[in-house]
Coordinates of C-alpha atoms in Angstrom, one line a residue:
X25 CA 17.2 18.5 3.8
X26 CA 14.0 16.3 5.1
X27 CA 12.7 14.4 2.2
X28 CA 9.0 13.7 2.0
X29 CA 8.3 9.9 0.7
X30 CA 5.9 9.4 -1.3
X31 CA 4.4 6.4 -2.8
X32 CA 2.3 6.9 -6.0
X33 CA 0.4 4.6 -8.6
X34 CA -0.8 5.1 -12.1
X35 CA -2.8 2.7 -14.5
X36 CA -2.4 4.2 -17.9
X37 CA -1.4 7.3 -19.9
X38 CA -3.7 9.5 -18.7
X39 CA -3.0 8.6 -15.0
X40 CA 0.9 9.2 -15.9
X41 CA 0.3 12.7 -17.3
X42 CA -1.9 13.6 -13.9
X43 CA 0.7 12.3 -11.9
X44 CA 3.7 14.1 -13.6
X45 CA 1.9 17.2 -13.2
X46 CA 1.1 16.5 -9.3
X47 CA 4.8 15.5 -8.7
X48 CA 6.3 18.6 -10.3
X49 CA 3.8 21.0 -8.3
X50 CA 5.0 18.5 -5.0
X51 CA 8.3 18.9 -5.9
X52 CA 8.3 22.7 -6.0
X53 CA 6.9 22.9 -2.7
X54 CA 8.9 20.8 -1.1
X55 CA 11.9 17.7 -1.6
X56 CA 10.0 14.3 -2.3
X57 CA 10.7 10.8 -3.2
X58 CA 8.3 8.7 -5.4
X59 CA 8.0 5.6 -6.1
X60 CA 5.2 2.9 -7.2
X61 CA 4.0 2.3 -10.7
X62 CA 4.8 5.3 -13.1
X63 CA 4.8 5.8 -16.8
X64 CA 7.3 7.6 -18.8
X65 CA 5.9 11.0 -17.9
X66 CA 6.3 10.2 -14.2
X67 CA 9.9 8.8 -14.7
X68 CA 10.7 12.1 -16.0
X69 CA 9.7 13.9 -12.9
X70 CA 12.1 11.4 -11.1
X71 CA 9.1 8.8 -10.2
X72 CA 10.7 5.0 -9.8
X73 CA 8.4 2.2 -11.0
X74 CA 8.4 -1.6 -8.9
X75 CA 6.1 -2.5 -11.8
X76 CA 5.7 -1.2 -15.4
X77 CA 2.6 0.8 -15.6
X78 CA 1.4 -1.5 -18.9
X79 CA 0.7 -4.1 -16.6
X80 CA -2.2 -2.5 -15.1
X81 CA -3.4 -0.8 -18.6
X82 CA -6.3 -3.3 -19.6
X83 CA -10.2 -2.0 -19.6
X84 CA -13.4 -4.0 -19.0
X85 CA -14.5 -6.9 -17.0
X86 CA -13.8 -10.1 -19.3
X87 CA -10.4 -8.4 -20.1
X88 CA -9.4 -8.1 -16.5
X89 CA -10.4 -11.7 -15.8
X90 CA -7.7 -13.2 -18.3
X91 CA -4.9 -11.4 -16.2
X92 CA -6.3 -11.0 -12.6
X93 CA -3.8 -13.6 -10.8
X94 CA -0.9 -11.3 -12.4
X95 CA -3.0 -8.1 -10.9
X96 CA -3.5 -9.2 -7.8
X97 CA 0.0 -10.4 -7.1
X98 CA 1.2 -7.1 -8.3
X99 CA -1.1 -5.1 -5.8
X100 CA 0.0 -7.6 -2.7
X101 CA 3.9 -7.2 -3.6
X102 CA 3.2 -3.5 -4.0
X103 CA 1.2 -3.5 -0.7
X104 CA 3.7 -5.5 1.0
X105 CA 6.8 -2.9 -0.1
X106 CA 4.7 0.1 0.8
X107 CA 4.1 -1.4 4.5
X108 CA 8.1 -2.1 4.8
X109 CA 8.8 1.6 3.6
X110 CA 6.3 3.5 5.1
X111 CA 5.7 6.6 2.6
X112 CA 4.5 9.8 4.3
X113 CA 1.4 9.2 2.2
X114 CA 0.2 6.8 -0.8
X115 CA -1.5 8.3 -3.8
X116 CA -3.6 6.2 -6.2
X117 CA -4.5 8.0 -9.4
X118 CA -7.5 7.0 -11.0
X119 CA -7.5 2.9 -11.8
X120 CA -9.9 2.7 -9.3
X121 CA -10.3 -1.3 -9.4
X122 CA -6.6 -1.4 -8.5
X123 CA -5.5 1.4 -6.4
X124 CA -8.6 1.7 -4.2
X125 CA -8.2 -1.5 -2.7
X126 CA -4.2 -1.1 -2.0
X127 CA -5.3 2.5 -0.5
X128 CA -7.6 0.7 1.8
X129 CA -5.2 -2.0 3.0
X130 CA -2.4 1.0 3.6
X131 CA -5.0 3.2 5.3
X132 CA -5.8 0.3 7.8
X133 CA -2.3 0.0 8.7
X134 CA -1.9 3.7 9.4
X135 CA -0.6 5.0 6.1
X136 CA -1.8 8.3 4.9
X137 CA -3.9 7.7 1.7
X138 CA -4.6 9.9 -1.2
X139 CA -7.3 8.9 -4.2
X140 CA -6.9 11.6 -7.3
X141 CA -9.7 11.1 -9.6
X142 CA -12.9 10.0 -8.4
X143 CA -14.8 7.3 -10.0
X144 CA -17.6 7.5 -12.1
X145 CA -20.2 7.7 -8.9
X146 CA -22.6 9.7 -10.9
X147 CA -22.8 7.7 -13.8
X148 CA -22.9 4.0 -12.3
X149 CA -21.8 2.0 -9.2
X150 CA -22.8 4.8 -6.9
X151 CA -21.8 2.1 -3.8
X152 CA -18.4 3.3 -4.7
X153 CA -18.9 6.4 -2.4
X154 CA -18.6 4.2 0.6
X155 CA -15.5 2.2 -0.8
X156 CA -13.8 5.5 -1.8
X157 CA -14.7 7.0 2.0
X158 CA -13.1 3.9 3.2
X159 CA -9.9 3.8 1.4
X160 CA -9.1 7.4 0.8
X161 CA -8.1 9.8 3.7
X162 CA -8.7 12.4 0.7
X163 CA -10.5 12.6 -2.6
X164 CA -9.2 15.0 -5.4
X165 CA -11.8 15.9 -8.1
X166 CA -11.1 16.9 -11.7
X167 CA -15.0 18.0 -12.1
X168 CA -16.3 20.8 -10.0
X169 CA -20.1 18.7 -9.6
X170 CA -18.2 15.4 -7.8
X171 CA -17.7 16.5 -4.2
X172 CA -21.1 16.8 -3.8
X173 CA -21.5 12.9 -4.1
X174 CA -19.4 12.6 -1.2
X175 CA -20.9 15.2 0.9
X176 CA -20.6 13.7 4.8
X177 CA -18.8 10.7 3.6
X178 CA -15.8 11.6 2.6
X179 CA -12.8 14.4 2.5
X180 CA -13.7 15.3 -1.4
X181 CA -11.6 18.4 -2.8
X182 CA -12.4 19.9 -6.6
X183 CA -8.9 20.4 -7.6
X184 CA -9.6 21.1 -11.6
X185 CA -8.4 19.3 -14.4
X186 CA -4.7 19.9 -15.2
X187 CA -5.7 19.9 -18.7
X188 CA -7.1 23.0 -18.7
X189 CA -4.0 24.6 -17.9
X190 CA -1.8 22.4 -20.2
X191 CA -3.9 23.2 -23.2
X192 CA -3.7 26.2 -25.6
X193 CA -7.1 27.2 -26.1
X194 CA -8.1 26.9 -30.3
X195 CA -4.3 26.2 -31.4
X196 CA -3.2 27.3 -34.9
X197 CA -4.2 24.4 -37.0
X198 CA -1.4 25.7 -39.9
X199 CA 1.2 25.6 -37.1
X200 CA 0.2 22.1 -36.1
X201 CA 0.1 21.0 -40.1
X202 CA 3.7 22.6 -40.3
X203 CA 5.2 20.9 -37.3
X204 CA 4.2 17.5 -38.7
X205 CA 4.8 18.6 -42.6
X206 CA 1.3 18.2 -43.8
X207 CA -0.1 20.8 -46.6
X208 CA -1.8 23.3 -45.0
X209 CA -5.1 23.3 -47.5
X210 CA -5.6 19.9 -47.2
X211 CA -8.3 18.1 -45.0
X212 CA -7.0 16.5 -42.1
X213 CA -8.6 14.0 -39.8
X214 CA -7.4 12.8 -37.2
X215 CA -7.7 9.0 -35.8
X216 CA -7.4 8.1 -32.4
X217 CA -8.7 4.7 -31.6
X218 CA -7.4 4.6 -27.7
X219 CA -4.5 4.2 -25.7
X220 CA -5.1 0.7 -24.3
X221 CA -3.9 -2.4 -26.1
X222 CA -7.8 -3.7 -25.5
X223 CA -8.9 0.0 -26.8
X224 CA -7.2 -1.1 -30.3
X225 CA -8.1 -4.5 -30.6
X226 CA -11.9 -3.4 -30.1
X227 CA -11.4 0.0 -32.4
X228 CA -8.4 -0.9 -35.0
X229 CA -10.2 -2.3 -37.8
X230 CA -13.1 -0.2 -37.5
X231 CA -11.2 3.0 -37.7
X232 CA -9.2 1.6 -40.6
X233 CA -12.1 0.9 -42.6
X234 CA -13.9 4.3 -41.5
X235 CA -10.6 5.8 -42.9
X236 CA -11.1 3.8 -46.3
X237 CA -14.5 5.0 -47.0
X238 CA -13.7 8.6 -46.3
X239 CA -10.6 8.6 -48.5
X240 CA -12.9 7.5 -50.9
X241 CA -15.3 10.1 -50.1
X242 CA -12.6 13.0 -49.7
X243 CA -9.8 12.2 -51.9
X244 CA -6.8 14.2 -51.1
X245 CA -7.5 14.0 -47.3
X246 CA -4.8 12.9 -45.0
X247 CA -5.3 11.1 -41.8
X248 CA -2.7 11.4 -38.9
X249 CA -3.0 8.6 -36.3
X250 CA -1.0 9.0 -32.9
X251 CA -0.2 6.0 -30.5
X252 CA 1.3 5.8 -27.2
X253 CA 3.6 3.2 -27.7
X254 CA 4.9 0.5 -30.5
X255 CA 2.4 -2.2 -28.9
X256 CA -0.8 0.0 -29.7
X257 CA 0.6 0.9 -33.0
X258 CA 1.8 -2.8 -34.0
X259 CA -2.1 -3.6 -33.7
X260 CA -3.4 -0.6 -36.0
X261 CA -0.6 -2.0 -38.4
X262 CA -1.9 -5.3 -38.5
X263 CA -5.3 -4.0 -39.4
X264 CA -4.0 -1.8 -42.2
X265 CA -2.2 -5.2 -43.2
X266 CA -5.6 -7.6 -43.1
X267 CA -7.3 -4.8 -44.7
X268 CA -5.1 -3.8 -47.4
X269 CA -5.1 -0.5 -46.6
X270 CA -1.2 0.5 -46.3
X271 CA -2.0 2.9 -49.5
X272 CA -4.2 5.1 -47.1
X273 CA -2.6 8.8 -46.8
X274 CA -2.1 8.3 -43.2
X275 CA 0.8 9.6 -40.9
X276 CA 1.3 7.4 -37.6
X277 CA 2.5 9.1 -35.2
X278 CA 4.6 7.8 -31.9
X279 CA 2.9 10.2 -29.4
X280 CA 2.3 13.6 -30.5
X281 CA -1.7 13.1 -29.9
X282 CA -2.5 16.9 -29.1
X283 CA -0.7 17.9 -32.1
X284 CA -2.4 15.9 -34.5
X285 CA -5.7 16.8 -33.0
X286 CA -4.7 20.4 -33.6
X287 CA -4.1 19.7 -37.1
X288 CA -7.3 18.3 -37.8
X289 CA -10.4 19.4 -39.1
X290 CA -12.5 16.5 -37.4
X291 CA -11.4 14.1 -34.8
X292 CA -12.4 10.7 -34.7
X293 CA -11.9 9.1 -31.3
X294 CA -12.4 6.5 -28.6
X295 CA -14.2 7.9 -25.4
X296 CA -11.8 8.9 -22.8
X297 CA -9.4 11.5 -21.7
X298 CA -8.8 12.7 -25.3
X299 CA -12.4 13.5 -25.7
X300 CA -11.2 16.0 -23.5
X301 CA -8.7 17.2 -24.9
X302 CA -10.0 17.5 -28.4
X303 CA -12.5 19.8 -26.6
X304 CA -10.0 21.8 -25.4
X305 CA -8.2 22.1 -28.0
X306 CA -11.2 23.5 -29.7
X307 CA -11.6 20.7 -32.3
X308 CA -15.0 18.9 -33.4
X309 CA -15.2 15.2 -32.8
X310 CA -17.2 12.1 -33.1
X311 CA -16.6 9.5 -29.9
X312 CA -16.8 5.9 -30.4
X313 CA -16.6 3.0 -27.7
X314 CA -16.7 -0.8 -28.2
X315 CA -16.5 -3.0 -25.1
X316 CA -17.0 -7.0 -24.8
X317 CA -20.6 -7.9 -24.8
X318 CA -20.4 -8.9 -21.1
X319 CA -18.9 -5.6 -19.9
X320 CA -21.2 -3.9 -21.7
X321 CA -24.3 -5.7 -20.8
X322 CA -23.6 -4.7 -17.3
X323 CA -22.7 -1.1 -17.9
X324 CA -26.0 -0.6 -19.7
X325 CA -27.7 -2.2 -16.3
X326 CA -26.1 -0.1 -14.0
X327 CA -25.0 3.3 -16.0
X328 CA -27.0 6.1 -14.4
X329 CA -25.6 8.7 -17.0
X330 CA -27.2 9.7 -20.4
X331 CA -23.8 10.4 -22.0
X332 CA -20.2 8.5 -21.9
X333 CA -18.1 11.1 -23.6
X334 CA -16.6 14.0 -20.9
X335 CA -17.5 16.8 -23.1
X336 CA -21.6 15.7 -23.0
X337 CA -20.8 14.9 -19.5
X338 CA -19.5 18.3 -18.4
X339 CA -21.8 20.3 -20.8
X340 CA -24.8 18.1 -19.5
X341 CA -26.2 18.1 -23.4
X342 CA -25.2 15.8 -26.5
X343 CA -23.1 18.4 -28.3
X344 CA -20.6 15.6 -29.7
X345 CA -21.8 12.7 -31.8
X346 CA -21.4 9.5 -29.8
X347 CA -21.4 6.1 -31.5
X348 CA -21.2 3.0 -28.9
X349 CA -21.3 -1.0 -29.2
X350 CA -23.4 -1.9 -31.9
X351 CA -23.9 1.5 -33.2
X352 CA -19.8 1.8 -33.6
X353 CA -19.9 0.6 -37.0
X354 CA -17.7 2.2 -40.2
X355 CA -20.8 3.3 -41.5
X356 CA -21.8 5.0 -38.7
X357 CA -18.5 6.9 -38.2
X358 CA -18.7 8.3 -41.9
X359 CA -21.9 9.4 -41.6
X360 CA -20.9 11.3 -38.5
X361 CA -17.7 12.6 -39.6
X362 CA -19.2 13.5 -42.8
X363 CA -22.0 15.5 -40.7
X364 CA -19.4 17.5 -39.6
X365 CA -17.2 17.9 -42.5
X366 CA -20.1 19.2 -44.6
X367 CA -21.6 21.5 -42.2
X368 CA -19.6 24.4 -41.1
X369 CA -22.2 26.2 -38.9
X370 CA -22.2 22.4 -36.8
X371 CA -18.7 22.5 -36.9
X372 CA -19.0 26.1 -35.3
X373 CA -21.6 25.7 -32.7
X374 CA -19.8 22.8 -31.3
X375 CA -16.2 24.6 -31.1
X376 CA -18.4 27.5 -29.0
X377 CA -19.6 25.1 -26.7
X378 CA -16.2 23.6 -25.9
X379 CA -15.3 27.5 -24.9
X380 CA -18.1 26.9 -22.2
X381 CA -16.6 23.7 -21.2
X382 CA -13.3 25.1 -20.6
X383 CA -15.0 27.6 -18.1
X384 CA -16.0 24.5 -15.9
X385 CA -12.3 23.2 -15.3
X386 CA -10.8 26.1 -13.4
X387 CA -7.2 26.7 -13.2
X388 CA -3.7 25.8 -11.3
X389 CA -5.1 22.1 -11.0
X390 CA -1.8 20.6 -10.2
X391 CA -0.8 23.4 -7.8
X392 CA -4.3 23.0 -5.8
X393 CA -3.9 18.8 -6.3
X394 CA -0.1 19.3 -4.5
X395 CA -1.2 21.6 -1.8
X396 CA -4.1 19.1 -0.9
X397 CA -1.7 16.2 -0.5
X398 CA 1.2 18.1 1.2
X399 CA -1.8 19.3 3.9
X400 CA -2.8 16.0 4.7
X401 CA 0.9 14.8 4.7
X402 CA 1.4 16.9 7.7
X403 CA 4.6 18.9 6.2
X404 CA 6.6 16.3 8.2
X405 CA 8.8 14.4 6.1
X406 CA 10.7 12.0 6.8
X407 CA 14.6 11.2 5.4
X408 CA 13.6 8.3 2.5
X409 CA 14.4 5.0 3.6
X410 CA 16.3 2.3 1.1
X411 CA 14.3 -0.7 0.9
X412 CA 13.8 -3.5 -2.1
X413 CA 10.7 -4.3 -3.7
X414 CA 9.1 -7.9 -2.8
X415 CA 8.9 -10.2 -5.8

């Protein structure tokens, strides 16, 4: 049977999950072979990696500069490889500073390209609309307001967010606590300081200090902290050691972020996809974020958006407390957490807004995304070609 050959590149944990859902839906429609840069979830769906996904998981301008030569080499080698094997379509998932240039080079060479996840052109760097139009034959957007920004310039298709299908609304906290072996009656606070190494370096000490103060304020409370890999856990553990905080009542997990959020009374997290997950689960939250001074200064100059967290952006109002840069302090985080823990009314108002948010995201996102990619690929797959990656 003919097999559709698909190049696919993800740059971080959230892209890995999006890629895995897309791959599964495409495989259900037609036989496919996937290769490029895949995380563990994509690998479980049969994706083959030419480079480890961790090599792309950096955030911020100053952070990227330190590894620029490595990133450019990886992209150069990946372009050479795809030019050699000529897949039917190449899909870049998020990570626009890396994937759009890759897509643009391949598109100029006659290879069809898809970009999955719109850059935040509605927030800052709106000129990237032109960049996307020059790079991708088709753009798949997660949010319903995004295609309007590309009207007349790019083929942008709203497919919805797969998390709206994957995450159960208002899951039972008691069931989640039982799975994590936590007492049903204790107060539980989830700590999610980020999925990238750079985020943990910026946030680990902040989260540990806040947990120390909350433990004094609420004796008997329990913290749950999930991590995507050993490296991020090690940075958090280092902060625990340096702050002499290993006596904190904290359950550290490898993965299981959604289970940790479902078990929590309140979630404290770094801005990103995790905030959308917490909202879909229906848990009150506080969002924090720190960047390098250079990156944050440029973001302030160029940003058009009034919020940074996805729940606030989607709802168009400040439902979730956001503590950014200098405001992201342990005292500030504790005060914001207390404001939710001490007010059932505020928690109820926030969770009611999250029900509204779910309605914005649609359903069947993976299937709609797969259909959009397969339409572009022309449903004329070729037998797989065996080749080795340039090094």
